[in-house]
Coordinates of C-alpha atoms in Angstrom, one line a residue:
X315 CA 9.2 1.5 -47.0
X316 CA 11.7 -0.1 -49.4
X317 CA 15.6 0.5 -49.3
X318 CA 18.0 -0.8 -51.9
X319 CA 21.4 -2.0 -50.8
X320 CA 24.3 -2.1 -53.7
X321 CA 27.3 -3.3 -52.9
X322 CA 30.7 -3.0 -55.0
X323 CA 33.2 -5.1 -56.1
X324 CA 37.0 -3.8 -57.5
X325 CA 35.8 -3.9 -60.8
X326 CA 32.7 -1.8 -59.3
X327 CA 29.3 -1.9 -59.2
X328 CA 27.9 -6.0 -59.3
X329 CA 23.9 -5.7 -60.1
X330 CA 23.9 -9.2 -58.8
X331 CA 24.8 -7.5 -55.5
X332 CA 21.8 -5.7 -55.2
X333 CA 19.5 -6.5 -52.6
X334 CA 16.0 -5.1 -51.9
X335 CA 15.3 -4.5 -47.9
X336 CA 11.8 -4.2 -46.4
X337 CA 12.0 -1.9 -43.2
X338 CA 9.7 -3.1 -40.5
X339 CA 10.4 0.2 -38.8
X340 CA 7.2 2.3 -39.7
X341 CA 7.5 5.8 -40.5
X342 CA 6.2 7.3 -37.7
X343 CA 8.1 5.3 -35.0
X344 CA 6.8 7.5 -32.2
X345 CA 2.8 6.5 -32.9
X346 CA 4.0 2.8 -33.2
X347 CA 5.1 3.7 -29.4
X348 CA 2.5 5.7 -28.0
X349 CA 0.8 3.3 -25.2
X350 CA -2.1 4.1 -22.9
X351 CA -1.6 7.0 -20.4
X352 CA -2.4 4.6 -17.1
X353 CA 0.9 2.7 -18.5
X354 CA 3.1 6.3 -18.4
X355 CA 4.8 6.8 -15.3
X356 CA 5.0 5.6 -11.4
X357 CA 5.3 2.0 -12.6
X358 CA 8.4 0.2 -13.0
X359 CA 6.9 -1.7 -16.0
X360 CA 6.5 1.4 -17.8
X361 CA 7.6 3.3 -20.5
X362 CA 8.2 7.0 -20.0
X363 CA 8.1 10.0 -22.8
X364 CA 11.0 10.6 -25.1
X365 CA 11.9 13.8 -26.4
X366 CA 15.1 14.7 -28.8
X367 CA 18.4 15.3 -27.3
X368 CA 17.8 12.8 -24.0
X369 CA 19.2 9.8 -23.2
X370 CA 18.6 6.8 -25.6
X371 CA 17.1 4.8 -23.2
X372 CA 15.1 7.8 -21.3
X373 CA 11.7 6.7 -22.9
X374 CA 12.5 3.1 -21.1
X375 CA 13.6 4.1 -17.8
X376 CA 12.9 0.6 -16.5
X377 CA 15.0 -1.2 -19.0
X378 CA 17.8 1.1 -18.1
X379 CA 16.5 0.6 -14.3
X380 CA 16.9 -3.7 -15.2
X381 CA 20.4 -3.0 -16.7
X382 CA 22.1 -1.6 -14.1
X383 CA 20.8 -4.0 -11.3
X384 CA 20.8 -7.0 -12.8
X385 CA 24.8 -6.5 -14.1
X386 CA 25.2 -5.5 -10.2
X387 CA 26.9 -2.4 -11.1
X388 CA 29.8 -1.1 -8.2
X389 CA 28.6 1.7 -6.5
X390 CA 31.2 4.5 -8.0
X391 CA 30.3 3.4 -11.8
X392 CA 26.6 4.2 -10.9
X393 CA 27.7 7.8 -8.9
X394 CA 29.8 8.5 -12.3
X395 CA 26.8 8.0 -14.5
X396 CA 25.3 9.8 -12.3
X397 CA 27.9 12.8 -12.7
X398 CA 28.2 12.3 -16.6
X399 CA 24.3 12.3 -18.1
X400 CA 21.6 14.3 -16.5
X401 CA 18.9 11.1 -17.2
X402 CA 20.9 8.9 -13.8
X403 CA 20.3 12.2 -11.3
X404 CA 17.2 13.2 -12.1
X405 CA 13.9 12.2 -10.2
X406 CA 13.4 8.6 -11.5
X407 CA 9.3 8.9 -10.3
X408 CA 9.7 5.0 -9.1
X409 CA 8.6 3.2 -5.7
X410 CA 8.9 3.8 -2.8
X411 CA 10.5 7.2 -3.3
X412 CA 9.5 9.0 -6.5
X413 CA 12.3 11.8 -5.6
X414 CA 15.5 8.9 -5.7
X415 CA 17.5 9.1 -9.1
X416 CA 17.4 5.9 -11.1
X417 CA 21.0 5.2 -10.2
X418 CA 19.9 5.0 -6.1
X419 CA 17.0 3.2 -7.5
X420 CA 18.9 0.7 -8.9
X421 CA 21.7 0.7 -5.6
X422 CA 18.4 0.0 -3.3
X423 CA 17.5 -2.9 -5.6
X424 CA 21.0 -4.1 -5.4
X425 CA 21.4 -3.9 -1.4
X426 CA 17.5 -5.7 -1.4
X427 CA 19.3 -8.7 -2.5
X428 CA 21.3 -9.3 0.5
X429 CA 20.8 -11.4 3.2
X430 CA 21.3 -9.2 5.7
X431 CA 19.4 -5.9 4.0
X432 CA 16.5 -8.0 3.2
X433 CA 15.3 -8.4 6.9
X434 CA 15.8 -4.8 7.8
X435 CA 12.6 -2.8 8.8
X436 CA 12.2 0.2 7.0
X437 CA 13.8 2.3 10.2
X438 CA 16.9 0.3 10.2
X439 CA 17.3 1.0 6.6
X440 CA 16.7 4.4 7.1
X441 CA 18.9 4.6 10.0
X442 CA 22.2 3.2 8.0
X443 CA 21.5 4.8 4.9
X444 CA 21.5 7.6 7.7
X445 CA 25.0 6.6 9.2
X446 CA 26.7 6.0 5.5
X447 CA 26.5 9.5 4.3
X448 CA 22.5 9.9 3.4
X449 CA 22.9 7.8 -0.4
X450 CA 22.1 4.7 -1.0
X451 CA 25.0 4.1 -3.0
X452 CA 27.0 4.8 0.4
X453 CA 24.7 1.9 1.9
X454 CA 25.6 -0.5 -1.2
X455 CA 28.9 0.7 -0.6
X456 CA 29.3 -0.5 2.8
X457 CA 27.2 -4.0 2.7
X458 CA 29.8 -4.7 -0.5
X459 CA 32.7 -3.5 2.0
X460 CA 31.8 -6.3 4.6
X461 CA 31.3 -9.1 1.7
X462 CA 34.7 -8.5 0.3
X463 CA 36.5 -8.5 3.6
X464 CA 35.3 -11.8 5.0
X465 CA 33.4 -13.4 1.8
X466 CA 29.9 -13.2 4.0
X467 CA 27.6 -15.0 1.8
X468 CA 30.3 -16.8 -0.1
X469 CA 32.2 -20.4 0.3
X470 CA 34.9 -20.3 2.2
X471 CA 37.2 -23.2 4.2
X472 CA 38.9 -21.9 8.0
X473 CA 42.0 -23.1 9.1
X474 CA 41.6 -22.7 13.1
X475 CA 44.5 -23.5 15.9
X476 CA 44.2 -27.7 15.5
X477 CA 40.5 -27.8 13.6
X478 CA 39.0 -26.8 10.3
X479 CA 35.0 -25.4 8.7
X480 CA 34.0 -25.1 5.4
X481 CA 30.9 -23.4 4.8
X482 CA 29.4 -23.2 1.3
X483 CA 27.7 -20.4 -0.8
X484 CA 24.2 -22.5 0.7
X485 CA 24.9 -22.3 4.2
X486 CA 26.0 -26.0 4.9
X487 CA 29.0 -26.4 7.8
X488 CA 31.8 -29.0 7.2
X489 CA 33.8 -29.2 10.3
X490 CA 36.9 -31.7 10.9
X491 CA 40.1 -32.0 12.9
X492 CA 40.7 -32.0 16.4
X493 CA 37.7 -32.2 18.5
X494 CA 38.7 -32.7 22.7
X495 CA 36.0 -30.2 23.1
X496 CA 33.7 -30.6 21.1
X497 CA 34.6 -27.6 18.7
X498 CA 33.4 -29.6 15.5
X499 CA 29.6 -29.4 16.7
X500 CA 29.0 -33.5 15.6
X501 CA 27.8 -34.1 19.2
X502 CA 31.3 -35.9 20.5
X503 CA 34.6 -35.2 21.5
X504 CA 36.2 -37.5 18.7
X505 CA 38.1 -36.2 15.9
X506 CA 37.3 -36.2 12.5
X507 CA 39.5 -37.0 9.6
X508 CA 37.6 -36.2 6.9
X509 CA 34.8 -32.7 6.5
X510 CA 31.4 -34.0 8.1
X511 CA 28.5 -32.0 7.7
X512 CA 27.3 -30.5 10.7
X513 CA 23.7 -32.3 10.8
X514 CA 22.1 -30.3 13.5
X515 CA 22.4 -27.4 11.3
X516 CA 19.9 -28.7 9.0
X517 CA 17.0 -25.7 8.1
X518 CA 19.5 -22.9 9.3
X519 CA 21.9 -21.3 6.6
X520 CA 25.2 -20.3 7.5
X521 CA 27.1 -17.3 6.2
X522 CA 29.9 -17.2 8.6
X523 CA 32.6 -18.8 11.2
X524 CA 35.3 -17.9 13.4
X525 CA 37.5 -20.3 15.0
X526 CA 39.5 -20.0 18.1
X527 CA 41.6 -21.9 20.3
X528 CA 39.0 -25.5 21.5
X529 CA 35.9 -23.6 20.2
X530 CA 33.7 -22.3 17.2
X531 CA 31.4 -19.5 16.7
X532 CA 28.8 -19.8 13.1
X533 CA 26.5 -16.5 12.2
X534 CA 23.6 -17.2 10.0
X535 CA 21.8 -15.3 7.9
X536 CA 19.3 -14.6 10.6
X537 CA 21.7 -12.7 12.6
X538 CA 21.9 -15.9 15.0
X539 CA 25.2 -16.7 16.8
X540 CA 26.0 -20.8 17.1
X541 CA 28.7 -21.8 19.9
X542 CA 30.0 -25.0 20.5
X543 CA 33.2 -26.9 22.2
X544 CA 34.5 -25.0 25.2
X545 CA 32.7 -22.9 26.6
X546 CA 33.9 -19.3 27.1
X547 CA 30.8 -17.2 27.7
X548 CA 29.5 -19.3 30.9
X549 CA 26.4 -19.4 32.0
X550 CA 24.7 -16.1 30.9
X551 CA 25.3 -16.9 27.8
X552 CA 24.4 -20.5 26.0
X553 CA 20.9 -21.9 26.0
X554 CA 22.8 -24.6 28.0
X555 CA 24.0 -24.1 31.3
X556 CA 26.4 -25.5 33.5
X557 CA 29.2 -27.6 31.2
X558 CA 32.0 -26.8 30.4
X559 CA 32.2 -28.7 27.1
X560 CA 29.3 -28.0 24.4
X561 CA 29.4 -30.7 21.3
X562 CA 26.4 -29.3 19.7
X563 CA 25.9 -25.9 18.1
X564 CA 23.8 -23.9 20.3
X565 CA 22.6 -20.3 20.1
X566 CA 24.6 -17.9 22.5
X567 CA 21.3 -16.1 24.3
X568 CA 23.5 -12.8 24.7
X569 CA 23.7 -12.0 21.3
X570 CA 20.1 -12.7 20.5
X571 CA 19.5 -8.7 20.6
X572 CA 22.3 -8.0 18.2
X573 CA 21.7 -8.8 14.3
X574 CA 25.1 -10.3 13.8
X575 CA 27.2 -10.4 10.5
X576 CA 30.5 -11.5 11.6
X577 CA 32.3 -13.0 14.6
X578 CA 36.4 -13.0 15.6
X579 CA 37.7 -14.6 18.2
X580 CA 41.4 -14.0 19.8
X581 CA 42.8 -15.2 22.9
X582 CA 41.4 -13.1 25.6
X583 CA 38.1 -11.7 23.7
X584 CA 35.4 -12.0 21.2
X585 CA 34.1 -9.3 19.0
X586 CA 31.0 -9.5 17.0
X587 CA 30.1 -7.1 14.5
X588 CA 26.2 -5.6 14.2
X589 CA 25.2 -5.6 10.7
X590 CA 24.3 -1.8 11.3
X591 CA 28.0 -1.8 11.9
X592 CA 28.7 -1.2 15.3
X593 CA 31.3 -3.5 16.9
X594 CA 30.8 -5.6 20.7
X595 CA 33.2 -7.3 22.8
X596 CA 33.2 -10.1 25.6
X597 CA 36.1 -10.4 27.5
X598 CA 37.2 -12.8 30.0
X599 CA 40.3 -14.1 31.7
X600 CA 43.3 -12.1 31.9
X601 CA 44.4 -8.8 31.6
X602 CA 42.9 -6.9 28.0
X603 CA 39.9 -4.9 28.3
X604 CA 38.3 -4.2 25.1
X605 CA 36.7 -0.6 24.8
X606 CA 34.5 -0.8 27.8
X607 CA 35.8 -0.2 31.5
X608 CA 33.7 -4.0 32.9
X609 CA 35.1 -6.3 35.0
X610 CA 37.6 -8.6 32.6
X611 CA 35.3 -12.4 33.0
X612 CA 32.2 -10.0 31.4
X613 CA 30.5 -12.6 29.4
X614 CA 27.8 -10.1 28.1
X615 CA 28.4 -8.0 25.0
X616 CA 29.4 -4.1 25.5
X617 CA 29.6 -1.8 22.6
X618 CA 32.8 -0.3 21.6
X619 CA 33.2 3.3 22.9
X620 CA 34.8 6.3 21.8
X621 CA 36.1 7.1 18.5
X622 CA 33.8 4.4 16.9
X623 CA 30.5 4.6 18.3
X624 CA 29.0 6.6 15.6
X625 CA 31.0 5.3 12.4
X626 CA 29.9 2.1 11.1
X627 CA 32.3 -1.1 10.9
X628 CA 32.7 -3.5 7.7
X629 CA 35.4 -6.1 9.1
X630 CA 36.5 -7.0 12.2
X631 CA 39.7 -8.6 12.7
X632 CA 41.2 -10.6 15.9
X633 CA 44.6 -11.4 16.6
X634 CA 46.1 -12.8 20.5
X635 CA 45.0 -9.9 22.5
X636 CA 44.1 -7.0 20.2
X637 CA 41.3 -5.8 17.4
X638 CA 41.0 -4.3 14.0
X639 CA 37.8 -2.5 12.9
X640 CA 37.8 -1.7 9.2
X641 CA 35.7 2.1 9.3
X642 CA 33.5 3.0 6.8
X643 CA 33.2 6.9 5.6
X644 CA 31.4 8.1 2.7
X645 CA 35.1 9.8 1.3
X646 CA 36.6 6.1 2.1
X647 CA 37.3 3.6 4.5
X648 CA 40.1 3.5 7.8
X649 CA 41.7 1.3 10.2
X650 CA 41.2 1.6 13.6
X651 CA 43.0 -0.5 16.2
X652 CA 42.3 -1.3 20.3
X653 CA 44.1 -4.0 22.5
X654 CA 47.2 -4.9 23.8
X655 CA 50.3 -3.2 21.9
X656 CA 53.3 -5.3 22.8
X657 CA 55.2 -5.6 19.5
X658 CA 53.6 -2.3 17.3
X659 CA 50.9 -4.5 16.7
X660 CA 48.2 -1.8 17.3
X661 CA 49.8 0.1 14.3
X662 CA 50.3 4.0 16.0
X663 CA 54.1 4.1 16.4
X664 CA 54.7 2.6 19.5
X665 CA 54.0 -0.2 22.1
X666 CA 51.8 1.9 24.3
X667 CA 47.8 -0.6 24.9
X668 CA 44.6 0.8 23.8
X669 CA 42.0 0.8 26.0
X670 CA 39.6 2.6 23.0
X671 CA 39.6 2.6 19.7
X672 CA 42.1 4.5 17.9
X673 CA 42.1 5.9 14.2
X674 CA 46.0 4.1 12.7
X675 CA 46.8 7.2 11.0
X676 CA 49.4 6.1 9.0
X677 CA 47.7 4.9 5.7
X678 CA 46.7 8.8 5.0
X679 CA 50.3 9.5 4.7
X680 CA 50.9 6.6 2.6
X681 CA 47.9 7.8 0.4
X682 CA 46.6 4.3 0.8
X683 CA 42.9 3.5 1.3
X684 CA 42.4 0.0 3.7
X685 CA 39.3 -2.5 2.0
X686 CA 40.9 -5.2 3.7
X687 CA 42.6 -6.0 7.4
X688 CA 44.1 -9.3 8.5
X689 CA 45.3 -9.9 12.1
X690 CA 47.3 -12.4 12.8
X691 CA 48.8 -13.3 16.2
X692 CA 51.3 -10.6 16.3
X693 CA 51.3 -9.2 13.3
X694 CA 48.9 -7.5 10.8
X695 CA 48.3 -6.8 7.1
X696 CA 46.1 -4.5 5.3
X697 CA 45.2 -4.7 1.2
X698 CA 44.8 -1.2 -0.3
X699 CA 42.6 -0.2 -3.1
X700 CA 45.3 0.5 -5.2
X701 CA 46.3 -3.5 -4.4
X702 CA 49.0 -2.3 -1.8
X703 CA 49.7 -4.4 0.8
X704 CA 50.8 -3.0 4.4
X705 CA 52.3 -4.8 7.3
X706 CA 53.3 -4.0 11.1
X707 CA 53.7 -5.2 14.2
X708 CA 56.5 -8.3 15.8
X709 CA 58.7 -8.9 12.8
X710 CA 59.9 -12.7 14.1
X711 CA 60.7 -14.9 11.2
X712 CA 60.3 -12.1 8.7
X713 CA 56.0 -12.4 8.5
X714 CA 56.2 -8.6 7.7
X715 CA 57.9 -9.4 4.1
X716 CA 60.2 -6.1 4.8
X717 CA 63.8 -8.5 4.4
X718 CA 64.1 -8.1 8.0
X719 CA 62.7 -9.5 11.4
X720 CA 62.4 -5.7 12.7
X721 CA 59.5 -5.5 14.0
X722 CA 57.6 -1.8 12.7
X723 CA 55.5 0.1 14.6
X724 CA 53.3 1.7 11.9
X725 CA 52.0 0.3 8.8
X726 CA 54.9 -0.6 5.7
X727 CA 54.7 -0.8 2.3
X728 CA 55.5 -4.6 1.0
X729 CA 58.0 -3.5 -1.7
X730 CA 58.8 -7.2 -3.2
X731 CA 54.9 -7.2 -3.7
X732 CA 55.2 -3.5 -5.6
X733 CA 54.7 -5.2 -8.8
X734 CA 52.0 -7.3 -7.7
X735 CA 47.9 -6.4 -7.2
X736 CA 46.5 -8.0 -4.2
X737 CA 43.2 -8.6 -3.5
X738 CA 43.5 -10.8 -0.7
X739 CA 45.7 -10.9 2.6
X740 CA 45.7 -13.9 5.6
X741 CA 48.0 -13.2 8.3
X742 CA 48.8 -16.3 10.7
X743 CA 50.9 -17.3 13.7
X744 CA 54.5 -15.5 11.7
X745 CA 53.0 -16.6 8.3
X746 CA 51.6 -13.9 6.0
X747 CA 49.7 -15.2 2.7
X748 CA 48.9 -12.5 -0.6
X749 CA 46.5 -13.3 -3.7
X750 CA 47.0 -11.4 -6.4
X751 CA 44.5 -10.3 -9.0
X752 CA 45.6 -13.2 -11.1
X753 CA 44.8 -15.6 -8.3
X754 CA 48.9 -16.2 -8.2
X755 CA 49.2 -16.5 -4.2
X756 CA 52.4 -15.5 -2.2
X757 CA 54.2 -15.8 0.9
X758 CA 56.1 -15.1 3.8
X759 CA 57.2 -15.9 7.7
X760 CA 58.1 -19.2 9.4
X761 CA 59.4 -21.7 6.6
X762 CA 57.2 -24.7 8.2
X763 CA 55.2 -26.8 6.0
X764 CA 51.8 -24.2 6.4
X765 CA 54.0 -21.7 4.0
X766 CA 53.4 -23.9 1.3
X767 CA 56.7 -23.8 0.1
X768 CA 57.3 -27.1 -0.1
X769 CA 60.5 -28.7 2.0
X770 CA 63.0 -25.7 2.1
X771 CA 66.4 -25.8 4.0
X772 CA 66.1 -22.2 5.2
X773 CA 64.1 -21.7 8.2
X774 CA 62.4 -18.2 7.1
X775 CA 61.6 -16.5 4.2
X776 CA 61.7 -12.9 5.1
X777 CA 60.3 -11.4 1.5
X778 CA 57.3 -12.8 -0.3
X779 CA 57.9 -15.5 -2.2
X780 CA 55.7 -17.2 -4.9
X781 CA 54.1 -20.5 -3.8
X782 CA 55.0 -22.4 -7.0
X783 CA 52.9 -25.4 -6.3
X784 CA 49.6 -23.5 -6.1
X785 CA 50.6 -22.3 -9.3
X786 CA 51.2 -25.7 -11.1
X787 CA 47.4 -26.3 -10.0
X788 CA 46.4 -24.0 -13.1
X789 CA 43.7 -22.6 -11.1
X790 CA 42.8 -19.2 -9.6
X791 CA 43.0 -18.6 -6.0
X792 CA 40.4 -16.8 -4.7
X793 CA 40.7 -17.5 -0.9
X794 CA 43.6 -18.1 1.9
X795 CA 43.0 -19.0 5.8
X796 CA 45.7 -19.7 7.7
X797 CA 46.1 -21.0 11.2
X798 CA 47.0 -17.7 13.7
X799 CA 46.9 -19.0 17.3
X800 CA 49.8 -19.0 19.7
X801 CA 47.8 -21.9 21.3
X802 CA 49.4 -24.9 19.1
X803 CA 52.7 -23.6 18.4
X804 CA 54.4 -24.4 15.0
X805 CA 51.1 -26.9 14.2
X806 CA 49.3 -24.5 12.0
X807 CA 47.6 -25.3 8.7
X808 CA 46.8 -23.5 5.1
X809 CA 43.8 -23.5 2.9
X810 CA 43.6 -22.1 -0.3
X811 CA 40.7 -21.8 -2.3
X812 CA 40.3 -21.2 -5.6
X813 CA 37.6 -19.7 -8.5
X814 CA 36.3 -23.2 -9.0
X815 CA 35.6 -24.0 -5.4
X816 CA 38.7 -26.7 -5.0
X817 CA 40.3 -26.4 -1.7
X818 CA 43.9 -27.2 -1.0
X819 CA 45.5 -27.6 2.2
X820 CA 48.6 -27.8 3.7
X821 CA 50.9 -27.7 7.0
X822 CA 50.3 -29.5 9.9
X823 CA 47.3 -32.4 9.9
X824 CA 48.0 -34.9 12.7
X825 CA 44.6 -34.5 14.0
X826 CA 42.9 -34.6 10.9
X827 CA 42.9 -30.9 10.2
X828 CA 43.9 -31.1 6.7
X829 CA 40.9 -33.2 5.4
X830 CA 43.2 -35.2 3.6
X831 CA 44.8 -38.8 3.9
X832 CA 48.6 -38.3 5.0
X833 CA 49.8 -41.4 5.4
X834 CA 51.2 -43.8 8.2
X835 CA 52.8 -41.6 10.6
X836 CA 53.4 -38.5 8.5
X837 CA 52.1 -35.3 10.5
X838 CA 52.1 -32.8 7.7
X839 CA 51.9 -31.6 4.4
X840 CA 54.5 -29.4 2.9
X841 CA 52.7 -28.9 -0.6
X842 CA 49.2 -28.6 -1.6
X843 CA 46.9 -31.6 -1.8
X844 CA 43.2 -31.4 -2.6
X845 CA 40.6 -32.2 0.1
X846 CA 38.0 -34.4 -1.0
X847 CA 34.7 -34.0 0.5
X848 CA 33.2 -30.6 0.1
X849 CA 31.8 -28.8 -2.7
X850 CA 32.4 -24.8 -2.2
X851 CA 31.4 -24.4 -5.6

């Protein structure tokens, strides 16, 4: 079939402008597509029927199948195709379940590539998808919940009470800083000034830490729970017994039950999180008790009772003597709190402890759904949807950004960050660090040299404040840790990590926590400098 093309000129038609066109469609283009009938059907390699009026692509169901999971479509965009063309609900006639709509399909494909999905037995699966509301866009949902709130899977760089980790996108462990017990896993008690790889690690990939005060807890993507330097789970619970000090990363034998996604360590507890989303708690030494009525040195791991034990986690969050759990429901997400409440830090409205978890219902009346929780030492901070950010808790040194050193019982609105979208919170010892959706970073609390904002002559800064030097970087920040334990008192440190994988630190570094040369006696570094050494690319 031949078509002829004339174009026109402002004097009008040009006969030089004439082209002839050979279509290479042929004239029947449904024979040219007909295929075999063992290829219709069943099989994600094949190619359905077409008839008028459907969708464009609903002769190609698996093309459309290989768009939306390879672009890693979010989990609303494939429920509003879904709502908006009859092609994404319909029974998609694909493995396993020939019933699921191409847009569950393509969520199931999308949880199958994570780490922690991918070793699930079929009854597991079926259990979450189960607890998440019955879709598995809920289940994508939730595993994407958990990534965003702790960057599972991803690079990131920890800024603990005196020592630092890095762990990369591949699962390899950096650790430097102080080391008096063993808490950077090289197999001594000597510190480290610049990141060493953690070579005993070798063969097992990393895709979490949590630091506390002298010690170090790594998750891998195995579900495995690695604990080294002192030793706070005595003797039921490392491989070995009997020492006090542990330099080498060893697997914590009461966990080896638990699939394990994340880890949080504060001052009287730990708290591991299940990947099926239930939280567990080990206590030990004085006087918190953490959702479970055993005896206070408990080094085994006891679910969290009451208000959580049938609604899955996403993020767990430690501060001195209390805990955040970030609750997933299929109409949205919550904050629960449970601890001590000295200072409002538990969020309901008053000082009163927590023995169980209990729902903060303040962010429904602030119309504000949590994605992300931070717990600092007395303090906390929440990121909303809508890129709010909420703080509570002890006010000291103005680390609530509110203008005042009030403390607050119940979750505020940050008004000097109303013109700001965050995406990212860290809340430390009276520090509070924001990231923006521009990867501009901003702060607020105790005006030492972990702020960032260079040497100041004011000893607080009690609204946020724009750190100016992270700016002048040109890069996008991505990622802030700062140091939150009352353990090393006006010593803590500040990474930030940007888009690139270039880590900065500052703040205090006289053990070598800062990975960076400082100098002959110089302690600490007021502005950003890059650490050398790791690639979290």
């Amino acid at each position: 079939m031949d078509t002829t093309v004339t174009t026109a000129t402002s004097n009008g038609v040009s006969p030089a402008a004439t082209l002839q066109l050979h279509s290479i469609i042929p004239e029947n283009p449904t024979m040219a597509m007909e295929l075999p009938s063992s290829f219709v059907c069943l099989k994600r390699q094949c190619l359905g029927n077409s008839a008028p009026g459907e969708f464009f692509l609903a002769s190609c169901p698996s093309i459309a199948l290989h768009v939306l999971t390879t672009c890693d479509l979010d989990p609303r965009d494939l429920a509003k195709l879904e709502a908006t063309c009859s092609f994404f609900r319909k029974p998609a006639s694909f493995s396993p379940d020939l019933e699921l709509s191409i847009s569950e399909v393509a969520a199931l494909d999308i949880c199958q590539k994570r780490a922690i999905f991918k070793r699930m037995g079929e009854e597991e699966r079926q259990e979450i998808k189960r607890k998440c509301g019955g879709s598995w866009k809920l289940v994508l949902s939730f595993l994407l919940a958990g990534e965003f709130g702790n960057r599972r899977e991803k690079s990131q760089p920890l800024a603990g009470p005196g020592h630092s980790i890095a762990v990369t996108s591949k699962g390899v462990v950096y650790s430097f800083g102080s080391n008096g017990s063993g808490q950077l896993g090289h197999g001594t008690v000597e510190d480290a000034w610049q990141p060493r790889p953690i070579r005993s690690l070798n063969g097992i990939r990393i895709i979490q830490a949590a630091l506390g005060a002298d010690r170090t807890m790594l998750i891998s993507d195995a579900g495995d729970v690695y604990a080294f330097g002192k030793d706070c789970f005595s003797d039921p619970g490392l491989d070995v017994q009997e020492t006090k000090v542990i330099t080498t990363p060893q697997r914590v034998k009461s966990l080896t039950e638990i699939f394990v996604v994340q880890a949080a360590i504060g001052y009287h507890f730990t708290a591991v999180l299940s990947r099926e989303g239930r939280v567990y708690t080990l206590s030990w030494g004085k006087n918190e008790r953490l959702g479970h009525g055993t005896d206070l040195n408990c080094s085994l791991p006891h679910p969290l009772l009451g208000a959580l034990e049938n609604i899955p986690v996403v993020q767990i969050a430690a501060g001195f003597c209390y805990l955040l759990a970030l609750a997933f429901h299929p109409t949205g997400m919550s904050v629960y709190s449970v601890g001590c409440g000295l200072g409002g830090k538990l969020g309901h409205g008053s000082t009163t402890s927590e023995k169980q978890p209990r729902l903060i219902e303040q962010f429904s009346l602030l119309k504000m759904e949590p994605v992300m929780i931070s717990a600092g030492a007395w303090h906390a901070a929440v990121v909303g949807r809508d890129g709010r950010v909420c703080t509570w808790g002890w006010g000291r040194y103005g680390c609530l950004g509110h203008g005042t050193e009030d403390l607050e019982l119940a979750p505020k609105v940050v008004e000097g960050l109303k013109d700001v979208k965050a995406v990212h919170v860290a809340a430390g010892e009276y520090t509070t660090f924001v990231v923006s959706d521009d990867g501009q970073v901003y702060s607020f609390g105790y005006s030492e040299a972990n702020l960032g904002q260079g040497d100041v002559e004011e000893n607080n800064t009690l609204t946020p404040k724009l750190v100016s030097s992270l700016k002048e970087t040109k890069e996008r920040v991505v990622h802030v840790s700062s140091t939150k334990s009352v353990s090393f008192p006006w010593t803590g440190h500040t990474f930030a990590m940007t888009e690139s994988g270039t880590v900065y630190a500052f703040g205090s570094g006289g053990r070598g926590q800062l990975g960076v040369n400082l100098g002959d006696n110089i302690t600490e570094r007021a502005e950003p400098a890059k650490v050398i050494g790791i690639d979290l690319s």
